PDB file of C-alpha atoms in Angstrom:
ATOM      1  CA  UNK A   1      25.252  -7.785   9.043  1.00 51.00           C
ATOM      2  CA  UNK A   2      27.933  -5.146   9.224  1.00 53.00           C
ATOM      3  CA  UNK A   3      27.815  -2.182   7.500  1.00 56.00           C
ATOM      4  CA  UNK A   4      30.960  -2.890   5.491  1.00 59.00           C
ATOM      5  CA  UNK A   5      28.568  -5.644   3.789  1.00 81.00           C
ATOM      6  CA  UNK A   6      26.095  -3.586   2.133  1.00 88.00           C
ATOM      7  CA  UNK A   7      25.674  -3.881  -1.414  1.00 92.00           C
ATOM      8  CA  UNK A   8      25.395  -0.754  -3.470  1.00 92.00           C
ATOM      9  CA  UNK A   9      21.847  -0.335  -3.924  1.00 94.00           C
ATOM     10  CA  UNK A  10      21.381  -0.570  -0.265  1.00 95.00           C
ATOM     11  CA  UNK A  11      24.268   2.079   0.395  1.00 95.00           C
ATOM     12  CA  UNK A  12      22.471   4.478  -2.436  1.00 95.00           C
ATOM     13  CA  UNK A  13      18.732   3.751  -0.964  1.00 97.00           C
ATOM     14  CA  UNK A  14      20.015   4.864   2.402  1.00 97.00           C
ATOM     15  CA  UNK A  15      22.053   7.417   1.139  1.00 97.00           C
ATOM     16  CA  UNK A  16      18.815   8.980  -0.758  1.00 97.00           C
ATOM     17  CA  UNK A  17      16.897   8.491   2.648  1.00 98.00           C
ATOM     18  CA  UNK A  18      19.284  10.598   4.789  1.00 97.00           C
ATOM     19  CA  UNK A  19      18.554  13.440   2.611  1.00 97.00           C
ATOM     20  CA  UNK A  20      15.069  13.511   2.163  1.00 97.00           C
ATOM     21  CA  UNK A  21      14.512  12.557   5.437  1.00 97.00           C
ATOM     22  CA  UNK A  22      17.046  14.788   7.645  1.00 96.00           C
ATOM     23  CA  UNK A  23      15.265  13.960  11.056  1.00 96.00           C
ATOM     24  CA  UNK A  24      15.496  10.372  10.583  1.00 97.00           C
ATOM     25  CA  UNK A  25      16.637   8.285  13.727  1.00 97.00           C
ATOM     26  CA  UNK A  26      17.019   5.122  12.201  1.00 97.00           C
ATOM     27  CA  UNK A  27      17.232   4.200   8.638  1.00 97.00           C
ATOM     28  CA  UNK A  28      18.145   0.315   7.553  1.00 97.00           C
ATOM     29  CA  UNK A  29      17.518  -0.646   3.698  1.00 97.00           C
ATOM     30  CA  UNK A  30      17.484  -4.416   3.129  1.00 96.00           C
ATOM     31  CA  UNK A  31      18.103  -5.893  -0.763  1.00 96.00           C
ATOM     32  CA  UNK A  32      15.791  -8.667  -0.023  1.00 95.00           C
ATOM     33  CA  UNK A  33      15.946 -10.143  -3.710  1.00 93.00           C
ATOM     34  CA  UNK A  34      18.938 -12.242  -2.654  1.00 88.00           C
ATOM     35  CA  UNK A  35      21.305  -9.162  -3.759  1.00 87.00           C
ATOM     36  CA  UNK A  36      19.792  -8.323  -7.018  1.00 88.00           C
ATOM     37  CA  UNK A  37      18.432  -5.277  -6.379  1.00 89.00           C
ATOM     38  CA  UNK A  38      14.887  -6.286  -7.607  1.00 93.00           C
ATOM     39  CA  UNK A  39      13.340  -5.765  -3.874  1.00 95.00           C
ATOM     40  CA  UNK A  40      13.977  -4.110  -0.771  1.00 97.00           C
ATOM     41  CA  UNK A  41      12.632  -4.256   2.387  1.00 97.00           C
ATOM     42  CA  UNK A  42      12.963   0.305   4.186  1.00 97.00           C
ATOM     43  CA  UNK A  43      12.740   0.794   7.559  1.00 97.00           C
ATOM     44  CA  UNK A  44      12.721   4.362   8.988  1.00 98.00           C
ATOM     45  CA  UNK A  45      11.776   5.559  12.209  1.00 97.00           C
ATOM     46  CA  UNK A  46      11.649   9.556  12.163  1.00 97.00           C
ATOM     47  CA  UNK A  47      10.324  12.640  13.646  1.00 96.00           C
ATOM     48  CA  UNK A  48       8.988  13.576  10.384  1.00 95.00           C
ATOM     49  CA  UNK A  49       6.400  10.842  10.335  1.00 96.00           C
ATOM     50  CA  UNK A  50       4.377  11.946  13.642  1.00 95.00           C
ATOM     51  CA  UNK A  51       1.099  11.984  13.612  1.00 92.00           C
ATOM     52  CA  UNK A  52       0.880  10.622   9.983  1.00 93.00           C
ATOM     53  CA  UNK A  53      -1.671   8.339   8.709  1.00 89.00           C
ATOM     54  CA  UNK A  54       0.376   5.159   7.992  1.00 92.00           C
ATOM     55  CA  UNK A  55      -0.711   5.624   4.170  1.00 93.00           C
ATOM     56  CA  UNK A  56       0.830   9.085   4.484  1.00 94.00           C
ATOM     57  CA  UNK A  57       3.883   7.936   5.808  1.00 96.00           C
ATOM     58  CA  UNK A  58       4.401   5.493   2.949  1.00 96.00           C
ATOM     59  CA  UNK A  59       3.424   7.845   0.538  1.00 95.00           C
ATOM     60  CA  UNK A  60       6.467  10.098   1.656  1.00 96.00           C
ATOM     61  CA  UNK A  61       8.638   7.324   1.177  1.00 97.00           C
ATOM     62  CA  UNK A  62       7.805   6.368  -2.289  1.00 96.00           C
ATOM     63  CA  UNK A  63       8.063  10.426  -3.220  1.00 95.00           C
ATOM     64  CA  UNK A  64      11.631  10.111  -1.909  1.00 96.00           C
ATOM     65  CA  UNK A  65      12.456   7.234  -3.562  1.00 96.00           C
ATOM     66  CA  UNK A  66      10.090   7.484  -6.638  1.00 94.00           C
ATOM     67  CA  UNK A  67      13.553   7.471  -8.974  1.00 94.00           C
ATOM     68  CA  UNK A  68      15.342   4.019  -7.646  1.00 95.00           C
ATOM     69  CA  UNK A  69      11.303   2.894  -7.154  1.00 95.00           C
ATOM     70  CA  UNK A  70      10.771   2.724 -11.281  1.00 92.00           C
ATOM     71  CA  UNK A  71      13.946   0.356 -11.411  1.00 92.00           C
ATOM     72  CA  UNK A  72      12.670  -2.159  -8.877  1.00 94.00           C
ATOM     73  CA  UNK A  73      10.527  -5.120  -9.026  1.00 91.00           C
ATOM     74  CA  UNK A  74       8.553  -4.470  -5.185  1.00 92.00           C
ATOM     75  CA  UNK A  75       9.563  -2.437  -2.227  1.00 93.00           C
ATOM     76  CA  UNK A  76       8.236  -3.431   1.690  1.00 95.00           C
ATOM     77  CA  UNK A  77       8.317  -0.345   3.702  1.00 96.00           C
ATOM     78  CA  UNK A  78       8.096   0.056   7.467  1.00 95.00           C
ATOM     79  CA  UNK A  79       7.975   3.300   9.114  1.00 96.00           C
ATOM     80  CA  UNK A  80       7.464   4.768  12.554  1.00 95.00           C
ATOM     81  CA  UNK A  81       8.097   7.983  14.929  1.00 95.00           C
ATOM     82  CA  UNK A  82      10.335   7.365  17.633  1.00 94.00           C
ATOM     83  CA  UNK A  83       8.772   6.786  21.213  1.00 90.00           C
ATOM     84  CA  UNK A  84       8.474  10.029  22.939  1.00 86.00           C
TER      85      UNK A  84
ATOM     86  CA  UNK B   1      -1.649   5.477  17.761  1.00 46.00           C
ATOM     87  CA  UNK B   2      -4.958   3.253  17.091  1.00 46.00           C
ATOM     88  CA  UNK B   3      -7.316   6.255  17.391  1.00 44.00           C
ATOM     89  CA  UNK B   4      -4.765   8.332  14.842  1.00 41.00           C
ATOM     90  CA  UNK B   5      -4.864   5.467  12.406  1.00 42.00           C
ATOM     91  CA  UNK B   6      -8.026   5.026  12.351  1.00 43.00           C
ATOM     92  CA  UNK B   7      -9.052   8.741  11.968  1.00 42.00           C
ATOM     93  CA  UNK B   8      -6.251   9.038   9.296  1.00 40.00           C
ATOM     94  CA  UNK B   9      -8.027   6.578   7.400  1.00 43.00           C
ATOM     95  CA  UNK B  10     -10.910   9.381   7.054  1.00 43.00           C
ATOM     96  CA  UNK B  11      -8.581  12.056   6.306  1.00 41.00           C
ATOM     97  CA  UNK B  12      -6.732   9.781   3.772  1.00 43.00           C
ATOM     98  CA  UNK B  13     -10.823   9.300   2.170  1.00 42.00           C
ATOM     99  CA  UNK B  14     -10.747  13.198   1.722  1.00 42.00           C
ATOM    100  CA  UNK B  15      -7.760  13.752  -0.272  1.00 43.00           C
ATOM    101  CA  UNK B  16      -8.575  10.885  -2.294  1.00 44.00           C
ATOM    102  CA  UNK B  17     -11.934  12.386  -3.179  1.00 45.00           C
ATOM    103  CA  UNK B  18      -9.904  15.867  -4.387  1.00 44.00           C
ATOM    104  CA  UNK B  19      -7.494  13.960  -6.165  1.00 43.00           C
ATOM    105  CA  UNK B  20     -10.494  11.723  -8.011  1.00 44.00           C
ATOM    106  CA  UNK B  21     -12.339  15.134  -8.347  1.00 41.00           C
ATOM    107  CA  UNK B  22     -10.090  16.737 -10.896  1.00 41.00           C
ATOM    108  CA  UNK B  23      -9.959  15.155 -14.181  1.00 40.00           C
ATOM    109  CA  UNK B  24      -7.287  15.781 -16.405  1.00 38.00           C
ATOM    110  CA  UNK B  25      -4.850  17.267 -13.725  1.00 36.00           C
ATOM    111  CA  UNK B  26      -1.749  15.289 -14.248  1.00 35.00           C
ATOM    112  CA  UNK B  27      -0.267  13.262 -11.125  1.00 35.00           C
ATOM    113  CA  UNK B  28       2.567  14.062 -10.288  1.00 35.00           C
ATOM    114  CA  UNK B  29       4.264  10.474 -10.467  1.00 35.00           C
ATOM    115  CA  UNK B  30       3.513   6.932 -12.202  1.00 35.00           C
ATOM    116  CA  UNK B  31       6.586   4.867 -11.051  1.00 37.00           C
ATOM    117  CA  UNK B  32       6.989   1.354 -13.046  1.00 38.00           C
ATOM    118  CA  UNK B  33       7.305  -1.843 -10.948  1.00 40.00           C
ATOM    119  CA  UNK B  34      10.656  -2.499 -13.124  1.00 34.00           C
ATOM    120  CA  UNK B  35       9.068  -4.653 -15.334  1.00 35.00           C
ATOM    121  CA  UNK B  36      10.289  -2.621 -18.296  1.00 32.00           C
ATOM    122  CA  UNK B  37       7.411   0.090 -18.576  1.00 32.00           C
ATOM    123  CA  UNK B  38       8.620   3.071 -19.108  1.00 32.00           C
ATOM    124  CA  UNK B  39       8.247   6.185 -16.535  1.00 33.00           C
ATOM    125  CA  UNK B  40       5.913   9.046 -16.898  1.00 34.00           C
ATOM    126  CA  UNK B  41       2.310  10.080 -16.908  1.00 34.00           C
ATOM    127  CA  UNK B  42       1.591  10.791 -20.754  1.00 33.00           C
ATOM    128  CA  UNK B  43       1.931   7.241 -21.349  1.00 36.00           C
ATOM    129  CA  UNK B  44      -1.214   5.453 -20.826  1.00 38.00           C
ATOM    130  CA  UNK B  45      -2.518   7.945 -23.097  1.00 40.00           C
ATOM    131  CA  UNK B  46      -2.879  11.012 -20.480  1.00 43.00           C
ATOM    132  CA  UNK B  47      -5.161   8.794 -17.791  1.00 43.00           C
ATOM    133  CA  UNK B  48      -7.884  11.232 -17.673  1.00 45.00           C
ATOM    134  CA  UNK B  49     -10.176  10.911 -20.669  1.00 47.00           C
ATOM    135  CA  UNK B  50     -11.125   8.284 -22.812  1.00 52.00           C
ATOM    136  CA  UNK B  51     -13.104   4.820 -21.849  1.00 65.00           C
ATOM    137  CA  UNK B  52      -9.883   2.731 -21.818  1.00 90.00           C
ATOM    138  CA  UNK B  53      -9.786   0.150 -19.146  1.00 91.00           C
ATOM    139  CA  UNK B  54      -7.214   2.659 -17.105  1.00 93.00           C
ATOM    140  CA  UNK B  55      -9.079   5.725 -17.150  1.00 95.00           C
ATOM    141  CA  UNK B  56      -9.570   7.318 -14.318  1.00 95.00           C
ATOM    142  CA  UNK B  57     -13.395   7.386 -15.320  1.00 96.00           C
ATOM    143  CA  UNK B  58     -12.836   3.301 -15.780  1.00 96.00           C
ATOM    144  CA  UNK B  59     -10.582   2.735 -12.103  1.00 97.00           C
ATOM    145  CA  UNK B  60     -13.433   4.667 -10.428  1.00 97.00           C
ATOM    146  CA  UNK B  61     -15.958   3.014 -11.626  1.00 97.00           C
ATOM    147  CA  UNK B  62     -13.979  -0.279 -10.498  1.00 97.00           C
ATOM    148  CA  UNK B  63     -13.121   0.934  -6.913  1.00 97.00           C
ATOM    149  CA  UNK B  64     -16.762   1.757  -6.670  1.00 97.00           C
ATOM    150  CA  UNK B  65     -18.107  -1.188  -7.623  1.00 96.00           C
ATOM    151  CA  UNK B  66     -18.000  -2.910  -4.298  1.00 97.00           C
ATOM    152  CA  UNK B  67     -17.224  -2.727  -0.927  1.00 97.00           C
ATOM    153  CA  UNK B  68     -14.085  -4.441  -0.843  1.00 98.00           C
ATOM    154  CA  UNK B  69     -11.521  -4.296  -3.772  1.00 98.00           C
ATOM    155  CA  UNK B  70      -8.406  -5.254  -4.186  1.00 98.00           C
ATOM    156  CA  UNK B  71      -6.245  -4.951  -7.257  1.00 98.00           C
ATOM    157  CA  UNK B  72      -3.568  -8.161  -7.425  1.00 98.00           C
ATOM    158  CA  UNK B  73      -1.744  -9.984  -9.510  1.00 97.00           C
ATOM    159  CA  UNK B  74      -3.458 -13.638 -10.407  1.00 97.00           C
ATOM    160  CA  UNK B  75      -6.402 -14.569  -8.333  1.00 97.00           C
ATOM    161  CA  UNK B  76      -7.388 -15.142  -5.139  1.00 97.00           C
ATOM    162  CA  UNK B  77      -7.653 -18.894  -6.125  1.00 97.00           C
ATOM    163  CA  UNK B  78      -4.214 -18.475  -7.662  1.00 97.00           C
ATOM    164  CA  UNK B  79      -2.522 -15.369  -6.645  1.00 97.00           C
ATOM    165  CA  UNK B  80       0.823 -14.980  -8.486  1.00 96.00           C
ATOM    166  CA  UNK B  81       2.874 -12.771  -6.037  1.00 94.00           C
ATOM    167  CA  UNK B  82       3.456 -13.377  -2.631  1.00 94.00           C
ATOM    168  CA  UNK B  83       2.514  -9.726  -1.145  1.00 95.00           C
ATOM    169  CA  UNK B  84      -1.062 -10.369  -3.230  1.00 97.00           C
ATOM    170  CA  UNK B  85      -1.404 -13.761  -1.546  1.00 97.00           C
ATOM    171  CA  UNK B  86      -1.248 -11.928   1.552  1.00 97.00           C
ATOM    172  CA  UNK B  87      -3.849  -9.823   1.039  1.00 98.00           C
ATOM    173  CA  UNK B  88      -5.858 -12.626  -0.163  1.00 98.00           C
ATOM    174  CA  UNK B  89      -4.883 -14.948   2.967  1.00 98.00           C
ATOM    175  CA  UNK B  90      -5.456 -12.309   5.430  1.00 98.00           C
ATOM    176  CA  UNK B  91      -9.212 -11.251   3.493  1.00 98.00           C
ATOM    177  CA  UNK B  92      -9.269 -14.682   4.305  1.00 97.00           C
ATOM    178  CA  UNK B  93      -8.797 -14.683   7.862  1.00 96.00           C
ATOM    179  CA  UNK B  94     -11.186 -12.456   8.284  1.00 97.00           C
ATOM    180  CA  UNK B  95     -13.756 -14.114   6.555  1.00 96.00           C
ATOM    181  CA  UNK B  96     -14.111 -12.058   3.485  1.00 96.00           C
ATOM    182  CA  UNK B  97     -14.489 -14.168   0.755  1.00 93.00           C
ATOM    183  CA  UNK B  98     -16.980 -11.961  -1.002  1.00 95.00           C
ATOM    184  CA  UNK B  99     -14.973  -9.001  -2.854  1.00 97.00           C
ATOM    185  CA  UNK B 100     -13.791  -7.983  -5.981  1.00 98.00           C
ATOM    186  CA  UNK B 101     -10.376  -8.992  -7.111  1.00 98.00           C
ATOM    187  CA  UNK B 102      -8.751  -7.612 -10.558  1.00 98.00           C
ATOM    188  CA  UNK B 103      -5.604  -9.036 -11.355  1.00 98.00           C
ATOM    189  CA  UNK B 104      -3.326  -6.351 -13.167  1.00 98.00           C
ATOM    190  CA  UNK B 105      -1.532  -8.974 -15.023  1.00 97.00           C
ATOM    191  CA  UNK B 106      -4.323  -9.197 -17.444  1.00 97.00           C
ATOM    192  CA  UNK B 107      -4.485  -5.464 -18.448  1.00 97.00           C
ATOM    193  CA  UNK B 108      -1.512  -3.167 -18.459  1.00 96.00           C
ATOM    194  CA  UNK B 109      -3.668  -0.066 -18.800  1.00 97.00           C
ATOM    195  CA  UNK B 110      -5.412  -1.117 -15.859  1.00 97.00           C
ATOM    196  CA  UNK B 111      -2.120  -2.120 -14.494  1.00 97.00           C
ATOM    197  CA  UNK B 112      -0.591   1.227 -15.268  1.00 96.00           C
ATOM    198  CA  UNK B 113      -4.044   3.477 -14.572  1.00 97.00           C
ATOM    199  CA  UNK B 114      -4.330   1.888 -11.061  1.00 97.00           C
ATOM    200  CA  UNK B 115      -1.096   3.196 -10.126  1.00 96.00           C
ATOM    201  CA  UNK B 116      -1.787   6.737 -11.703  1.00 95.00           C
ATOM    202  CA  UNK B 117      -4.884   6.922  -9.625  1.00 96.00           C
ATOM    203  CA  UNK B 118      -3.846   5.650  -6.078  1.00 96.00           C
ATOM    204  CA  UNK B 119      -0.478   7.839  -6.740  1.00 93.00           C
ATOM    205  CA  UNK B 120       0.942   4.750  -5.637  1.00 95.00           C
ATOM    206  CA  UNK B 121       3.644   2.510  -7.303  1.00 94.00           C
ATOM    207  CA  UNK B 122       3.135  -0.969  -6.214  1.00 95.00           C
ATOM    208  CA  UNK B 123       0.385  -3.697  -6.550  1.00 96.00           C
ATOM    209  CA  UNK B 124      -1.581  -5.068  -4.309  1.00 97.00           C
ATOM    210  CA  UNK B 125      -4.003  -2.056  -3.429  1.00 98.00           C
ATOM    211  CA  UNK B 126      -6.410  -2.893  -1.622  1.00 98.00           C
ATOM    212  CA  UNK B 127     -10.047  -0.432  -1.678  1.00 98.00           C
ATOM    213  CA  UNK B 128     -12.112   0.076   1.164  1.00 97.00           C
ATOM    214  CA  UNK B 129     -15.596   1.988  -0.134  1.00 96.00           C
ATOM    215  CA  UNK B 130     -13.799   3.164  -3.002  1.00 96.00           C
ATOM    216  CA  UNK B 131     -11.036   4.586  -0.766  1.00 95.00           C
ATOM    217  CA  UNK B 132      -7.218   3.517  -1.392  1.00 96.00           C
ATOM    218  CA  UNK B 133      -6.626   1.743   2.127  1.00 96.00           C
ATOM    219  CA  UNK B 134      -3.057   0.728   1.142  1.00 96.00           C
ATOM    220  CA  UNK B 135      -1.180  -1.900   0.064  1.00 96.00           C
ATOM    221  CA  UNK B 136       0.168  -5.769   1.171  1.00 96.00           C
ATOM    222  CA  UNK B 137       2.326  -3.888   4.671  1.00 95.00           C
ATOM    223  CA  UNK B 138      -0.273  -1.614   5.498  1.00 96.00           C
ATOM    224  CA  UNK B 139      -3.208  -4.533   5.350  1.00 97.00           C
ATOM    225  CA  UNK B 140      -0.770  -6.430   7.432  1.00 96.00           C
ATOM    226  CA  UNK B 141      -0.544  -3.675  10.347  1.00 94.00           C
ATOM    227  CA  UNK B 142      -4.451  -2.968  10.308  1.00 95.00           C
ATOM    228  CA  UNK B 143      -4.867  -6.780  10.803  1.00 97.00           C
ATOM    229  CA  UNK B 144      -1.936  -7.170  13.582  1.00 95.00           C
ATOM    230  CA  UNK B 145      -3.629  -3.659  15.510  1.00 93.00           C
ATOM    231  CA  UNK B 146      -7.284  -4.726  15.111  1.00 94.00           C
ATOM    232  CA  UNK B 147      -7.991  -1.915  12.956  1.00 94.00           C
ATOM    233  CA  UNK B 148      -8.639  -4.205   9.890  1.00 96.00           C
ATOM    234  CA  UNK B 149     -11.662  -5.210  12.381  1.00 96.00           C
ATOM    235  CA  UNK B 150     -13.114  -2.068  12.955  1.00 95.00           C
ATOM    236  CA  UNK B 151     -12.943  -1.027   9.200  1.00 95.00           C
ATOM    237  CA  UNK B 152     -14.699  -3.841   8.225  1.00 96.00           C
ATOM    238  CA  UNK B 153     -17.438  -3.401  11.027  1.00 95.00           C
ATOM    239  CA  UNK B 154     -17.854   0.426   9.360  1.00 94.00           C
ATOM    240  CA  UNK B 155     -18.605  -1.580   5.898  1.00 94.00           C
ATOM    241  CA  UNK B 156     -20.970  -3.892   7.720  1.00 94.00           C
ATOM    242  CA  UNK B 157     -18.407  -6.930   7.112  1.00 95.00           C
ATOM    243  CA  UNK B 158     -18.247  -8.564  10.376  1.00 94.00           C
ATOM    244  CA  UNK B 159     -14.731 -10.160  10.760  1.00 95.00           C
ATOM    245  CA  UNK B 160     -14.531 -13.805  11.862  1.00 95.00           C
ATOM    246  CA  UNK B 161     -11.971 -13.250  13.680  1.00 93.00           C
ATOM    247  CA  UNK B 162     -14.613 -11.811  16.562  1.00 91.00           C
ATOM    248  CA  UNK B 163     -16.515 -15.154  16.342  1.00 86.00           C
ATOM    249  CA  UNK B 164     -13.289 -17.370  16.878  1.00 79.00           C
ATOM    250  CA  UNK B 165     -12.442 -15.059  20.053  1.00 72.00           C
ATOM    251  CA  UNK B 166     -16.264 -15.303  20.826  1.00 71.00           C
ATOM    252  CA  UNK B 167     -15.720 -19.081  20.827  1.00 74.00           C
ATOM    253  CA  UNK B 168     -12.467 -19.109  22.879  1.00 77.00           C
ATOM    254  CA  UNK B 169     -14.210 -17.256  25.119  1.00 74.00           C
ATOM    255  CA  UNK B 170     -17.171 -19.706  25.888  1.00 71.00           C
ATOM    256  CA  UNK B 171     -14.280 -22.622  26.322  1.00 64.00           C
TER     257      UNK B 171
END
């Protein structure tokens, strides 16, 4: 899907992620409720997750997107640190 | 990545116990699943006194309570959400049928306190001896990397899944 296709909570969710997570190398935000904006699926792969618990990692994700989090149904949320 | 997963989990446990350890300290967020609750900490009536059913007194008492728990919506004969079916399904797998399952939809102060006390916004959570493991993605990876296995091995819960390799082996 082109990036010309996003819908606007995708645009804002990865717009929110580039700033709290400046070292990010890859950020995609899927609307996964068919477009409603009820669920989302994050992927981020940053620097800033290294040697984080996977818990730890999530938890830094829902801090960052605790606002848009309170207007959504469910979030999925997959994060890594890029291979060294 | 296994071995810093694993001894993550342990770190995770310690923070948990400081955060359990102060009652009354308000957390610092309580983020609603959308479902029209309202935002903020004050409103389950402050969280950290009281007996009510989302106490922190109350959730501890709940995550305690067994080895395995898991906070879902429905049951694990009828789950009502797909990422608590998961949970249930991959429990499953591993052939743990015995735990205790709490389904949120039947208390919203529960619903509400779980969240306050986890620091964590979504449901499933899933409770290893009494510490917050994670929820329906991070189950997922620890069954996918084998480190669902080893958890349960610390709990002495040992996974099926080591007597269906055990069989495959023998063939």
């Amino acid at each position: 899907r082109g990036f010309a296709s996003q819908t606007d909570g995708e645009s804002r969710l990865t717009r929110v992620l580039r700033e709290k997570f400046p070292r990010a190398s890859a950020i995609k935000v899927v609307d996964i409720s068919g477009g409603c904006g009820a669920m989302y699926e994050i992927h981020i792969e940053s620097e800033e997750f290294r040697e984080k618990r996977t818990v730890q990692q999530h938890r830094m994700v829902n801090q960052a997107l605790s606002e848009e989090i309170k207007h959504m149904h469910g979030l999925r949320i997959f994060t890594s640190a890029p291979k060294p | 990545m296994r071995a810093a997963v694993r001894t993550g989990w342990r770190i995770g446990a310690a923070a948990a116990s400081a955060l359990r350890g102060r009652a009354g300290r308000p957390l610092s967020q309580a983020a609603g699943e959308g479902s029209g609750t309202e935002g903020g900490s004050g409103e389950s009536g402050g969280g950290g006194g009281g007996g009510g059913s989302g106490s922190r007194e109350a959730v501890e008492r709940l995550v305690r309570e067994h080895p395995v728990v898991v906070f879902m919506k429905g049951s694990p004969a009828q789950p009502l959400c797909g990422f608590s079916n998961a949970v249930v399904q991959i429990l499953r797998l591993h052939g743990v049928e015995d735990y205790r399952a709490h389904d949120v939809l039947q208390d919203p102060d529960l619903r509400q306190g779980i969240k306050d006390y986890s620091n964590w916004p979504t449901i499933p959570q899933v409770y290893l001896n009494g510490e917050f493991v994670g929820g329906c993605d991070i189950l997922l990876q620890m069954h996918q990397n084998g480190d669902l296995v080893e958890e349960l091995k610390k709990l002495g819960i040992r996974s099926a899944l080591l007597d269906a390799e055990k069989d495959q082996e023998k063939k």
